[in-house]
Short mmCIF file of C-alpha atoms in Angstrom, two decimals:
data_model
loop_
_atom_site.label_atom_id
_atom_site.label_comp_id
_atom_site.label_asym_id
_atom_site.label_seq_id
_atom_site.Cartn_x
_atom_site.Cartn_y
_atom_site.Cartn_z
CA MET A 2 -0.43 -0.17 -0.36
CA GLU A 3 1.25 3.41 -0.49
CA ASN A 4 -0.86 6.85 0.21
CA LYS A 5 -3.46 7.38 2.15
CA ALA A 6 -6.41 8.27 0.03
CA LEU A 7 -8.51 9.09 3.32
CA GLU A 8 -7.48 10.13 6.98
CA LEU A 9 -9.29 11.27 9.72
CA ARG A 10 -8.11 12.79 13.01
CA ASN A 11 -9.42 13.14 16.54
CA ILE A 12 -12.55 13.51 14.93
CA THR A 13 -15.58 14.25 17.50
CA LYS A 14 -19.11 14.70 16.80
CA ARG A 15 -21.96 15.87 19.19
CA PHE A 16 -25.90 16.12 18.98
CA GLY A 17 -26.48 18.40 21.85
CA THR A 18 -24.93 18.57 24.98
CA LYS A 19 -25.20 15.21 26.09
CA VAL A 20 -24.83 12.53 22.95
CA VAL A 21 -21.60 12.12 21.86
CA ALA A 22 -21.78 9.88 18.70
CA ASN A 23 -17.78 9.89 17.85
CA ASN A 24 -14.99 10.64 20.43
CA ASN A 25 -11.46 11.55 19.13
CA VAL A 26 -11.83 9.14 16.19
CA SER A 27 -8.82 8.51 14.02
CA LEU A 28 -8.56 6.26 10.70
CA SER A 29 -7.27 5.69 7.62
CA VAL A 30 -7.92 4.34 4.12
CA TYR A 31 -5.27 3.69 1.68
CA LYS A 32 -5.58 3.46 -2.27
CA ASN A 33 -5.97 0.01 -3.32
CA GLU A 34 -7.31 -1.02 -0.15
CA ILE A 35 -10.77 -2.42 1.11
CA LEU A 36 -11.37 -1.49 5.04
CA SER A 37 -14.05 -3.06 6.86
CA LEU A 38 -15.08 -0.86 9.93
CA LEU A 39 -17.15 -2.75 12.44
CA GLY A 40 -19.10 -1.78 15.55
CA GLU A 41 -22.19 -2.67 18.04
CA ASN A 42 -24.89 -0.70 17.13
CA GLY A 43 -24.60 2.95 18.12
CA SER A 44 -20.99 2.86 17.89
CA GLY A 45 -20.80 6.10 15.69
CA LYS A 46 -19.91 4.15 12.52
CA THR A 47 -22.94 5.63 10.24
CA THR A 48 -21.94 9.17 11.85
CA LEU A 49 -18.64 8.72 11.21
CA MET A 50 -19.00 8.42 7.52
CA ASN A 51 -21.85 11.03 7.30
CA MET A 52 -19.26 13.17 8.01
CA ILE A 53 -16.90 12.06 5.41
CA SER A 54 -19.64 12.02 2.55
CA GLY A 55 -20.64 15.82 3.88
CA ILE A 56 -24.13 15.00 5.78
CA TYR A 57 -22.84 16.02 9.27
CA PHE A 58 -19.99 18.32 9.82
CA PRO A 59 -17.49 17.11 12.56
CA ASP A 60 -16.82 19.61 15.82
CA GLU A 61 -13.19 18.53 16.22
CA GLY A 62 -10.93 17.25 14.31
CA GLU A 63 -9.92 17.01 10.52
CA ILE A 64 -10.44 14.97 7.47
CA LEU A 65 -7.34 14.86 4.87
CA ILE A 66 -7.95 13.55 1.35
CA ASP A 67 -4.34 12.49 -0.33
CA GLY A 68 -2.68 14.21 2.63
CA LYS A 69 -4.30 17.60 2.26
CA PRO A 70 -6.69 19.22 5.14
CA VAL A 71 -10.40 19.90 3.33
CA GLN A 72 -13.76 20.92 4.63
CA ILE A 73 -16.82 18.71 3.61
CA THR A 74 -19.62 20.76 4.04
CA SER A 75 -22.48 18.86 1.89
CA PRO A 76 -22.76 15.70 -0.57
CA LYS A 77 -21.91 17.75 -3.34
CA VAL A 78 -18.62 18.88 -2.09
CA ALA A 79 -17.64 15.44 -0.76
CA TYR A 80 -18.41 14.35 -4.64
CA LYS A 81 -15.87 17.20 -5.38
CA TYR A 82 -13.35 15.29 -3.29
CA LYS A 83 -14.26 12.17 -4.94
CA ILE A 84 -16.03 10.86 -2.44
CA GLY A 85 -19.20 8.53 -2.66
CA MET A 86 -21.67 6.87 -0.37
CA ILE A 87 -23.69 3.80 -1.18
CA HIS A 88 -26.73 3.93 1.52
CA GLN A 89 -28.04 0.62 2.78
CA HIS A 90 -31.87 2.22 1.57
CA PHE A 91 -31.34 3.03 -1.83
CA LYS A 92 -32.10 6.39 -2.99
CA LEU A 93 -33.55 5.92 -6.60
CA VAL A 94 -36.62 7.00 -8.57
CA ASP A 95 -38.59 3.80 -9.61
CA THR A 96 -40.05 5.47 -12.38
CA PHE A 97 -36.97 6.81 -13.99
CA THR A 98 -34.21 4.28 -15.95
CA ALA A 99 -31.14 3.53 -14.58
CA ALA A 100 -29.20 6.18 -16.54
CA GLU A 101 -31.61 8.76 -15.42
CA ASN A 102 -31.18 7.96 -11.95
CA ILE A 103 -26.95 7.88 -12.46
CA ILE A 104 -27.30 11.44 -13.49
CA LEU A 105 -30.10 12.93 -11.26
CA GLY A 106 -28.82 15.84 -9.61
CA ASN A 107 -26.72 17.13 -11.75
CA ARG A 108 -27.46 20.39 -13.32
CA GLU A 109 -25.50 20.03 -16.69
CA LYS A 110 -27.14 19.04 -20.14
CA TYR A 111 -26.66 15.76 -20.97
CA ASN A 112 -27.21 13.49 -24.11
CA MET A 113 -28.68 10.40 -23.11
CA LYS A 114 -27.21 8.20 -25.77
CA ALA A 115 -23.86 9.56 -24.04
CA VAL A 116 -24.76 8.72 -20.56
CA ASN A 117 -25.77 5.41 -21.79
CA LEU A 118 -22.52 4.73 -23.52
CA ARG A 119 -20.75 6.17 -20.63
CA VAL A 120 -22.62 3.84 -18.11
CA LYS A 121 -21.86 0.78 -20.22
CA GLU A 122 -18.04 1.65 -20.39
CA ILE A 123 -18.54 1.52 -16.27
CA ALA A 124 -20.08 -1.61 -16.26
CA GLU A 125 -17.69 -3.41 -18.72
CA LYS A 126 -14.75 -2.07 -16.66
CA TYR A 127 -15.55 -3.55 -13.36
CA GLY A 128 -17.86 -6.33 -14.37
CA PHE A 129 -21.32 -4.91 -13.68
CA ASP A 130 -24.44 -6.46 -15.49
CA ILE A 131 -26.74 -3.58 -16.21
CA ASP A 132 -29.11 -2.31 -18.85
CA PRO A 133 -28.98 1.48 -18.64
CA LYS A 134 -32.56 2.07 -20.24
CA LYS A 135 -34.27 -0.48 -17.77
CA LYS A 136 -36.43 1.24 -14.99
CA ILE A 137 -35.91 0.81 -11.57
CA HIS A 138 -39.24 -0.46 -10.53
CA GLU A 139 -38.34 -3.29 -13.24
CA MET A 140 -34.90 -4.33 -11.49
CA SER A 141 -34.18 -6.96 -8.66
CA VAL A 142 -32.55 -5.60 -5.55
CA SER A 143 -29.17 -6.09 -6.53
CA GLU A 144 -29.44 -4.42 -9.92
CA LYS A 145 -30.61 -1.60 -7.63
CA GLN A 146 -27.60 -1.52 -5.93
CA THR A 147 -25.51 -1.66 -9.08
CA VAL A 148 -27.18 1.75 -10.25
CA GLU A 149 -25.93 3.11 -6.85
CA ILE A 150 -22.42 1.87 -6.93
CA ILE A 151 -22.28 3.50 -10.77
CA LYS A 152 -23.87 6.34 -10.05
CA VAL A 153 -20.81 7.31 -7.67
CA LEU A 154 -18.37 5.82 -10.10
CA TYR A 155 -19.97 8.06 -12.91
CA ARG A 156 -19.46 11.11 -10.61
CA GLY A 157 -15.17 10.30 -10.49
CA ALA A 158 -15.52 8.67 -7.19
CA ASP A 159 -12.24 7.43 -5.99
CA ILE A 160 -13.07 6.52 -2.13
CA LEU A 161 -16.28 4.62 -2.08
CA ILE A 162 -18.05 3.99 1.22
CA LEU A 163 -20.81 1.05 1.36
CA ASP A 164 -23.12 0.53 4.41
CA GLU A 165 -24.43 -3.04 4.79
CA PRO A 166 -24.18 -3.59 0.97
CA THR A 167 -24.90 -7.55 1.52
CA ALA A 168 -28.05 -7.04 3.44
CA VAL A 169 -30.60 -8.12 0.79
CA LEU A 170 -28.36 -10.34 -1.78
CA THR A 171 -28.05 -13.87 -2.27
CA PRO A 172 -24.65 -15.77 -1.91
CA GLN A 173 -24.17 -15.85 -5.64
CA GLU A 174 -25.06 -11.82 -5.80
CA ILE A 175 -22.68 -11.45 -3.07
CA ASP A 176 -19.65 -12.85 -4.73
CA LYS A 177 -20.30 -10.91 -7.64
CA LEU A 178 -20.26 -7.94 -5.51
CA PHE A 179 -17.05 -8.62 -3.85
CA SER A 180 -15.55 -9.73 -7.52
CA ILE A 181 -16.35 -6.44 -8.43
CA LEU A 182 -15.07 -4.45 -5.44
CA ARG A 183 -11.78 -6.46 -5.80
CA ARG A 184 -11.14 -5.00 -9.56
CA MET A 185 -12.16 -1.38 -8.05
CA LYS A 186 -9.59 -2.14 -5.46
CA ASP A 187 -7.19 -2.79 -8.22
CA ASP A 188 -7.65 -0.13 -10.37
CA GLY A 189 -6.75 2.11 -7.23
CA LYS A 190 -10.12 3.16 -5.52
CA ALA A 191 -10.03 3.40 -1.66
CA ILE A 192 -13.00 1.38 -0.24
CA ILE A 193 -14.75 1.10 3.20
CA ILE A 194 -17.09 -1.10 4.00
CA ILE A 195 -19.64 -0.97 6.95
CA THR A 196 -21.25 -4.70 7.89
CA HIS A 197 -22.28 -7.03 10.64
CA LYS A 198 -21.11 -10.03 8.94
CA LEU A 199 -17.97 -11.23 10.07
CA ASN A 200 -17.62 -14.00 7.62
CA GLU A 201 -17.49 -11.53 5.11
CA VAL A 202 -15.26 -9.12 6.58
CA MET A 203 -12.85 -11.69 6.76
CA ALA A 204 -13.42 -12.61 2.90
CA ILE A 205 -13.19 -8.75 1.56
CA SER A 206 -11.31 -6.63 3.61
CA ASP A 207 -7.50 -5.84 3.95
CA ARG A 208 -7.83 -4.25 7.21
CA VAL A 209 -11.11 -4.24 9.99
CA THR A 210 -11.01 -0.88 12.21
CA ILE A 211 -13.40 -1.21 15.35
CA LEU A 212 -15.46 1.31 17.20
CA ARG A 213 -16.88 0.67 20.54
CA LYS A 214 -19.22 3.34 21.83
CA GLY A 215 -18.20 6.39 19.80
CA GLU A 216 -14.28 5.53 20.31
CA TYR A 217 -11.81 4.27 18.25
CA ILE A 218 -10.20 0.89 19.70
CA GLY A 219 -8.29 -0.39 17.07
CA THR A 220 -7.35 -1.31 13.30
CA VAL A 221 -5.82 -5.05 12.57
CA LYS A 222 -4.75 -6.63 9.23
CA THR A 223 -7.58 -9.20 8.61
CA ALA A 224 -5.19 -11.60 7.83
CA ASP A 225 -3.92 -11.42 11.17
CA THR A 226 -7.12 -11.99 12.93
CA ASN A 227 -10.51 -14.10 13.34
CA GLU A 228 -13.70 -13.91 13.76
CA LYS A 229 -13.78 -14.38 17.80
CA GLU A 230 -11.08 -11.84 18.16
CA LEU A 231 -12.85 -9.03 16.15
CA THR A 232 -16.08 -10.15 18.30
CA GLU A 233 -14.49 -9.24 21.49
CA MET A 234 -12.92 -5.97 20.34
CA MET A 235 -16.35 -4.90 19.53
CA VAL A 236 -18.31 -6.00 22.43
CA GLY A 237 -15.57 -5.21 25.08
CA LYS A 238 -15.80 -8.81 26.55
CA LYS A 239 -15.66 -12.64 25.36
CA VAL A 240 -18.71 -13.42 23.38
CA ASP A 241 -19.80 -17.30 22.29
CA LEU A 242 -20.62 -17.19 18.44
CA LYS A 243 -21.98 -20.67 18.39
CA ILE A 244 -25.41 -21.20 17.15
CA ASP A 245 -26.61 -24.50 18.88
CA ARG A 246 -29.21 -26.14 17.11
CA VAL A 247 -31.32 -28.03 19.28
CA TYR A 248 -32.88 -30.96 18.62
CA ILE A 249 -35.92 -32.34 20.51
CA GLU A 250 -38.47 -35.01 20.11
CA LYS A 251 -40.71 -34.40 16.97
CA LYS A 252 -44.29 -33.54 17.86
CA LYS A 253 -47.51 -33.13 15.73
CA PRO A 254 -47.99 -29.68 13.90
CA LEU A 255 -48.84 -26.82 15.42
CA LEU A 256 -49.82 -24.54 12.24
CA GLU A 257 -50.29 -25.58 9.03
CA ILE A 258 -50.75 -23.50 5.98
CA ARG A 259 -52.70 -25.08 2.75
CA ASN A 260 -52.84 -23.72 -0.28
CA LEU A 261 -52.45 -19.82 0.82
CA THR A 262 -52.59 -17.55 -2.02
CA VAL A 263 -52.50 -13.82 -0.87
CA LYS A 264 -52.24 -10.52 -2.82
CA SER A 265 -49.81 -7.43 -1.69
CA ASP A 266 -51.01 -4.10 -0.84
CA LEU A 267 -51.32 -2.92 -4.71
CA GLY A 268 -52.83 -6.11 -5.41
CA SER A 269 -50.43 -8.35 -7.14
CA GLN A 270 -50.19 -11.79 -6.18
CA ALA A 271 -47.43 -11.68 -3.54
CA VAL A 272 -47.89 -15.16 -2.01
CA ASN A 273 -48.80 -18.18 -4.42
CA ASP A 274 -50.22 -21.16 -3.54
CA VAL A 275 -48.12 -21.87 -0.28
CA ASN A 276 -48.14 -25.21 1.57
CA PHE A 277 -46.01 -25.84 4.84
CA TYR A 278 -46.56 -27.01 8.49
CA ILE A 279 -44.32 -26.08 11.69
CA ARG A 280 -44.04 -28.84 14.29
CA GLY A 281 -43.91 -28.23 18.26
CA GLY A 282 -40.35 -27.70 19.07
CA GLU A 283 -39.10 -27.03 15.51
CA ILE A 284 -37.82 -23.51 13.79
CA LEU A 285 -38.66 -23.49 9.87
CA GLY A 286 -36.68 -20.73 8.37
CA VAL A 287 -38.24 -18.73 5.40
CA ALA A 288 -35.46 -17.67 3.08
CA GLY A 289 -35.81 -15.51 0.15
CA ILE A 290 -35.13 -12.24 -1.64
CA THR A 291 -36.71 -9.27 -0.18
CA GLY A 292 -39.92 -8.62 -0.99
CA CYS A 293 -40.93 -12.36 -2.02
CA GLY A 294 -43.74 -12.42 -0.04
CA GLN A 295 -42.25 -13.02 3.24
CA LYS A 296 -43.88 -9.81 4.72
CA GLU A 297 -47.45 -10.57 3.14
CA LEU A 298 -47.21 -14.30 4.42
CA CYS A 299 -46.60 -13.26 8.31
CA GLU A 300 -49.25 -10.66 8.49
CA ALA A 301 -51.79 -13.27 6.68
CA ILE A 302 -51.13 -15.68 9.38
CA ALA A 303 -51.10 -13.18 12.08
CA GLY A 304 -54.55 -11.80 11.07
CA LEU A 305 -53.34 -8.58 9.75
CA ARG A 306 -53.95 -9.32 5.87
CA PRO A 307 -56.73 -10.56 4.06
CA ILE A 308 -55.99 -13.93 2.22
CA GLU A 309 -57.35 -14.63 -1.44
CA SER A 310 -57.94 -18.46 -0.86
CA GLY A 311 -56.33 -21.25 1.37
CA ALA A 312 -56.54 -22.17 4.74
CA ILE A 313 -54.55 -21.29 8.02
CA ILE A 314 -55.14 -24.19 10.92
CA HIS A 315 -53.95 -23.58 14.24
CA GLU A 316 -53.97 -26.72 16.18
CA GLY A 317 -56.84 -28.02 14.10
CA GLU A 318 -58.91 -24.83 14.11
CA SER A 319 -59.11 -22.57 11.24
CA ILE A 320 -58.09 -19.00 12.12
CA VAL A 321 -58.80 -17.56 8.33
CA GLY A 322 -60.55 -14.24 8.36
CA LEU A 323 -60.03 -13.90 12.24
CA PRO A 324 -58.87 -10.34 13.40
CA THR A 325 -56.00 -10.66 15.78
CA ARG A 326 -57.93 -9.21 18.64
CA GLU A 327 -60.49 -12.58 18.16
CA ILE A 328 -57.48 -14.56 17.61
CA ILE A 329 -56.25 -13.79 21.28
CA LYS A 330 -59.84 -14.24 22.46
CA ARG A 331 -59.92 -17.58 21.67
CA GLY A 332 -57.44 -18.33 23.56
CA ILE A 333 -55.13 -19.21 20.17
CA SER A 334 -51.45 -18.61 21.56
CA MET A 335 -49.73 -17.39 18.87
CA SER A 336 -47.46 -14.42 18.76
CA PHE A 337 -46.18 -12.27 16.05
CA ILE A 338 -42.88 -10.28 15.95
CA PRO A 339 -42.89 -8.05 12.85
CA GLU A 340 -39.84 -6.84 11.16
CA ASP A 341 -41.00 -3.25 11.38
CA ARG A 342 -40.55 -2.91 15.27
CA LEU A 343 -41.81 0.23 16.04
CA GLY A 344 -43.89 1.20 13.08
CA MET A 345 -46.03 -2.32 13.68
CA GLY A 346 -44.59 -4.22 16.82
CA LEU A 347 -44.43 -1.30 19.34
CA ALA A 348 -45.86 2.34 19.99
CA PRO A 349 -42.71 4.59 19.96
CA SER A 350 -43.97 7.23 22.25
CA PHE A 351 -45.24 4.68 24.94
CA SER A 352 -43.18 3.77 27.71
CA MET A 353 -41.98 -0.05 28.37
CA THR A 354 -44.77 -0.44 30.83
CA ASP A 355 -47.51 0.63 28.44
CA ASN A 356 -45.61 -1.25 25.51
CA MET A 357 -46.60 -4.46 27.66
CA MET A 358 -50.21 -3.69 27.96
CA LEU A 359 -50.86 -3.50 24.50
CA LYS A 360 -51.99 -7.26 24.33
CA THR A 361 -53.93 -6.94 27.70
CA TYR A 362 -55.24 -3.53 28.74
CA ARG A 363 -58.80 -4.64 27.61
CA GLU A 364 -58.74 -8.00 29.78
CA GLY A 365 -60.82 -7.90 32.97
CA LYS A 366 -63.93 -5.92 33.39
CA SER A 367 -62.51 -2.86 35.24
CA PRO A 368 -62.33 0.46 33.25
CA PHE A 369 -59.15 1.11 34.86
CA VAL A 370 -55.80 -0.29 33.40
CA ASN A 371 -53.26 -1.94 35.79
CA ARG A 372 -50.11 -0.25 35.22
CA LYS A 373 -48.57 -2.03 38.29
CA ASP A 374 -48.91 -5.32 36.97
CA ALA A 375 -47.58 -4.17 33.54
CA ARG A 376 -44.87 -2.49 35.36
CA SER A 377 -43.61 -5.52 37.32
CA ARG A 378 -43.37 -7.55 34.12
CA ALA A 379 -41.61 -4.84 32.21
CA GLU A 380 -39.06 -4.81 35.42
CA GLN A 381 -38.88 -8.71 35.22
CA LEU A 382 -37.95 -8.19 31.48
CA ILE A 383 -35.24 -5.99 31.95
CA GLU A 384 -33.21 -8.08 34.28
CA LYS A 385 -34.05 -11.38 32.21
CA LEU A 386 -32.77 -9.93 28.93
CA ASP A 387 -30.53 -7.44 30.15
CA ILE A 388 -32.33 -4.52 28.62
CA VAL A 389 -30.35 -1.14 28.88
CA THR A 390 -33.15 1.54 29.71
CA PRO A 391 -33.26 4.81 31.99
CA SER A 392 -36.80 3.03 33.42
CA THR A 393 -39.62 1.38 32.64
CA GLU A 394 -41.41 4.73 31.87
CA THR A 395 -38.84 6.10 29.24
CA PRO A 396 -40.32 6.14 25.78
CA VAL A 397 -39.08 3.01 23.56
CA ARG A 398 -37.83 5.34 20.88
CA ARG A 399 -35.25 6.60 22.57
CA LEU A 400 -33.38 3.55 23.34
CA SER A 401 -31.08 1.54 21.02
CA GLY A 402 -32.49 -0.85 18.15
CA GLY A 403 -31.48 -3.96 20.14
CA ASN A 404 -33.35 -2.83 23.42
CA VAL A 405 -36.44 -1.91 21.23
CA GLN A 406 -36.01 -5.66 19.86
CA LYS A 407 -35.67 -7.36 23.30
CA ILE A 408 -38.62 -5.73 24.40
CA LEU A 409 -40.88 -6.84 21.23
CA VAL A 410 -39.32 -10.13 21.79
CA GLY A 411 -39.75 -10.48 25.39
CA ARG A 412 -43.33 -9.32 25.45
CA GLU A 413 -44.60 -11.69 22.91
CA ILE A 414 -43.04 -14.23 24.47
CA GLU A 415 -44.02 -13.53 28.05
CA SER A 416 -47.76 -13.99 26.59
CA GLY A 417 -46.92 -17.79 26.48
CA PRO A 418 -47.53 -18.95 22.74
CA ASN A 419 -47.19 -22.12 21.37
CA VAL A 420 -46.00 -20.49 18.11
CA ILE A 421 -43.80 -17.69 17.02
CA ILE A 422 -43.93 -15.67 13.62
CA THR A 423 -40.98 -13.68 13.49
CA ALA A 424 -39.89 -11.73 10.50
CA TYR A 425 -36.30 -10.30 10.64
CA PRO A 426 -35.65 -10.55 14.50
CA VAL A 427 -32.21 -9.04 14.45
CA ARG A 428 -32.01 -6.38 11.36
CA GLY A 429 -29.81 -3.80 11.85
CA LEU A 430 -28.46 -5.27 15.74
CA ASP A 431 -25.20 -5.86 16.80
CA ILE A 432 -23.62 -8.96 17.08
CA ASN A 433 -24.14 -9.58 20.93
CA SER A 434 -27.91 -8.33 20.62
CA SER A 435 -28.38 -10.94 17.87
CA TYR A 436 -27.15 -13.79 19.60
CA GLN A 437 -29.11 -13.06 22.69
CA ILE A 438 -32.43 -13.06 20.52
CA TYR A 439 -30.96 -16.52 18.94
CA ASN A 440 -30.85 -17.82 22.20
CA ILE A 441 -34.26 -16.58 23.29
CA LEU A 442 -35.82 -18.28 20.52
CA ASN A 443 -34.06 -21.75 21.08
CA GLU A 444 -35.35 -21.67 24.73
CA GLN A 445 -38.42 -21.55 23.12
CA LYS A 446 -37.95 -24.39 20.84
CA LYS A 447 -37.05 -26.34 23.70
CA ASN A 448 -40.31 -25.53 25.18
CA GLY A 449 -42.08 -27.25 22.47
CA VAL A 450 -42.99 -23.77 20.53
CA GLY A 451 -43.16 -23.91 17.00
CA ILE A 452 -41.05 -20.85 15.16
CA LEU A 453 -41.41 -19.42 11.84
CA PHE A 454 -38.25 -17.46 11.50
CA VAL A 455 -37.93 -15.16 8.68
CA GLY A 456 -34.48 -14.09 7.80
CA GLU A 457 -31.61 -12.67 5.79
CA ASP A 458 -28.49 -14.01 6.93
CA LEU A 459 -28.19 -17.40 5.57
CA ASP A 460 -25.55 -18.40 7.78
CA VAL A 461 -27.97 -17.99 10.65
CA MET A 462 -30.28 -19.73 9.16
CA LEU A 463 -28.46 -22.88 8.75
CA GLY A 464 -26.99 -22.89 12.25
CA LEU A 465 -30.67 -21.79 13.70
CA CYS A 466 -33.28 -23.63 11.56
CA ASP A 467 -34.44 -26.93 11.39
CA LYS A 468 -35.86 -26.58 8.01
CA ILE A 469 -35.82 -23.88 5.50
CA MET A 470 -38.83 -22.98 3.27
CA VAL A 471 -36.94 -21.28 0.19
CA LEU A 472 -39.91 -18.30 -1.66
CA CYS A 473 -39.36 -16.73 -5.01
CA HIS A 474 -41.59 -14.34 -6.38
CA GLY A 475 -44.39 -15.97 -3.70
CA SER A 476 -44.06 -19.26 -4.42
CA VAL A 477 -42.23 -22.03 -2.92
CA MET A 478 -39.00 -23.57 -4.41
CA GLY A 479 -38.57 -26.11 -1.99
CA VAL A 480 -38.23 -27.22 2.05
CA VAL A 481 -34.71 -28.41 2.93
CA HIS A 482 -33.25 -29.67 5.74
CA ALA A 483 -30.46 -27.41 7.29
CA SER A 484 -28.14 -29.43 8.08
CA LYS A 485 -28.23 -30.83 4.62
CA THR A 486 -28.15 -27.94 2.61
CA THR A 487 -25.93 -25.20 1.71
CA LYS A 488 -25.80 -21.57 0.74
CA GLU A 489 -25.51 -21.71 -2.79
CA GLU A 490 -28.37 -24.21 -3.20
CA ILE A 491 -30.42 -22.20 -1.33
CA GLY A 492 -29.38 -18.57 -3.33
CA LEU A 493 -30.37 -20.66 -6.53
CA MET A 494 -33.75 -21.41 -5.23
CA MET A 495 -34.14 -18.00 -4.38
CA THR A 496 -33.40 -16.81 -7.55
CA GLY A 497 -35.55 -19.26 -9.25
CA SER A 498 -32.71 -20.99 -10.78
CA LEU A 499 -33.13 -24.33 -8.88
CA ASP A 500 -36.79 -25.59 -7.93
CA MET A 501 -36.88 -28.21 -5.41
CA SER A 502 -40.51 -27.96 -4.67
CA GLN A 503 -41.28 -31.43 -6.40
CA GLU A 504 -38.07 -33.12 -4.86
CA LYS A 505 -39.92 -33.41 -1.00
CA GLU A 506 -42.82 -34.12 0.07
CA TYR A 507 -42.65 -31.45 3.04
CA GLY A 508 -45.88 -29.25 3.39
CA ARG A 509 -47.53 -30.73 0.11
CA ALA A 510 -50.92 -29.92 -0.60
CA LYS A 511 -53.60 -31.35 0.83
CA ASP A 512 -55.35 -34.46 -1.51
CA SER A 513 -59.07 -34.09 -1.30
CA ASN A 514 -59.87 -37.11 -0.29
CA LEU A 515 -57.59 -37.42 2.65
CA SER A 516 -58.63 -36.31 6.12
CA ASP A 517 -56.80 -34.06 8.66
CA GLU A 518 -55.21 -37.00 10.32
CA GLU A 519 -53.97 -38.60 6.87
CA TRP A 520 -52.84 -35.47 5.62
CA GLN A 521 -50.49 -34.82 8.34
CA LYS A 522 -49.35 -38.64 9.03
CA ALA A 523 -48.53 -38.38 5.15
CA ASN A 524 -46.72 -35.06 5.41
CA MET A 525 -44.53 -36.89 8.60
CA GLU A 526 -44.06 -39.99 6.77
CA ALA A 527 -42.59 -38.26 3.93
CA GLU A 528 -40.53 -36.00 5.80
CA GLY A 529 -39.00 -39.10 7.59
#
């Protein structure tokens, strides 16, 4: 490595008088280098990168580009210094083409033929696969990400920052992205990646910088470290990264989904003739590219979305058409942990105590609610799940993502369900919080609870789940044993390149000539 492309010296950023997001942070990234930036939630990673990209301005310290001090006061100024940031949530106009999005915001007059030609040149140079004339709403997630990356390259970026770039990609798409990043590195680019996935850090980066609670902990060469050491640097203590798949005696299905078809908010078919079941003491994973029906499937089972056809059976009782309140009233013990933890799972302005009451405040004949009991339950959860909060009366929106998620998971489990539907329960959480959630779910599995686990980290799903059902455009591509498959096989199923739905009989549609008992028996025998 030769010159430093970017250097931060003693950067401090405060929000108000009490919150110090970054405290005296120094780091550097070289040309021809990929640097991973690691840290728990709230460690200041994104704030630091936002100062490099011109969204925030540091209160103290200085930024150097090619060894010279600069002041980056806006994203436009960041582009002037050849800095481009690719955010986790894409900033694209769906009705525009790729090329139109790439030049969006520039005031110069353009010849679109020349723009399309330039986009193709960049794509060929680094190995991107893109049609400049294709509209964003017609693209896959990986294609949209390609547009975002080419957008900053088109504007001349030599320093690239990628925030969680692999969060919604298949294993094959991740491999392709890494290949492109290596070509960019060989071309002299300096690349910073923010990620929580340690296996990817080890695979793609040259060096790793660790932040903890807004402060710089250290930088190590990737070749000289390992996942365990990096985790301990992030957390500040030893953490067991092993997920133990618990095996218990097979039980009868608790939840059965038969020929389920569900529409999206826009009226298109989101779930198409899906069949599966979940036994007690079993975790069934659901894998698929974002937007392949996972959200609609979970909401339909939870009674939050009407279905077009099919059956949802909980312990022999149909719950189709029943609102959530009626499901609870009938004593059906099922909990739903949605992916939108603050928008759908909790009331963000309510305290932990009040959020504990959301499922039970209508119980009893008294017109007054029992906050004393709810506060006691909240205190028990704080102790049991190690929730960090000033008090049980603090609004949950003021807490970190990990603590918010533990409140949501704790409240749902506290109700004593025998089926749990959970969607992306660790999305955006740091490693320590994530493994606490995995342990909670495993404990429920030991207690005989059946769990539907919608996830995006295939390594975790292979270690945690018993079986994995793969969705592609709302259809089931197959259900496989987690211990007998690979990430590559699941990735092919996610893209529709491999259809194993006929290979195994798991969750097959019910024959009209079979009774419920015969259908269950046939499925269980097929599974072995």
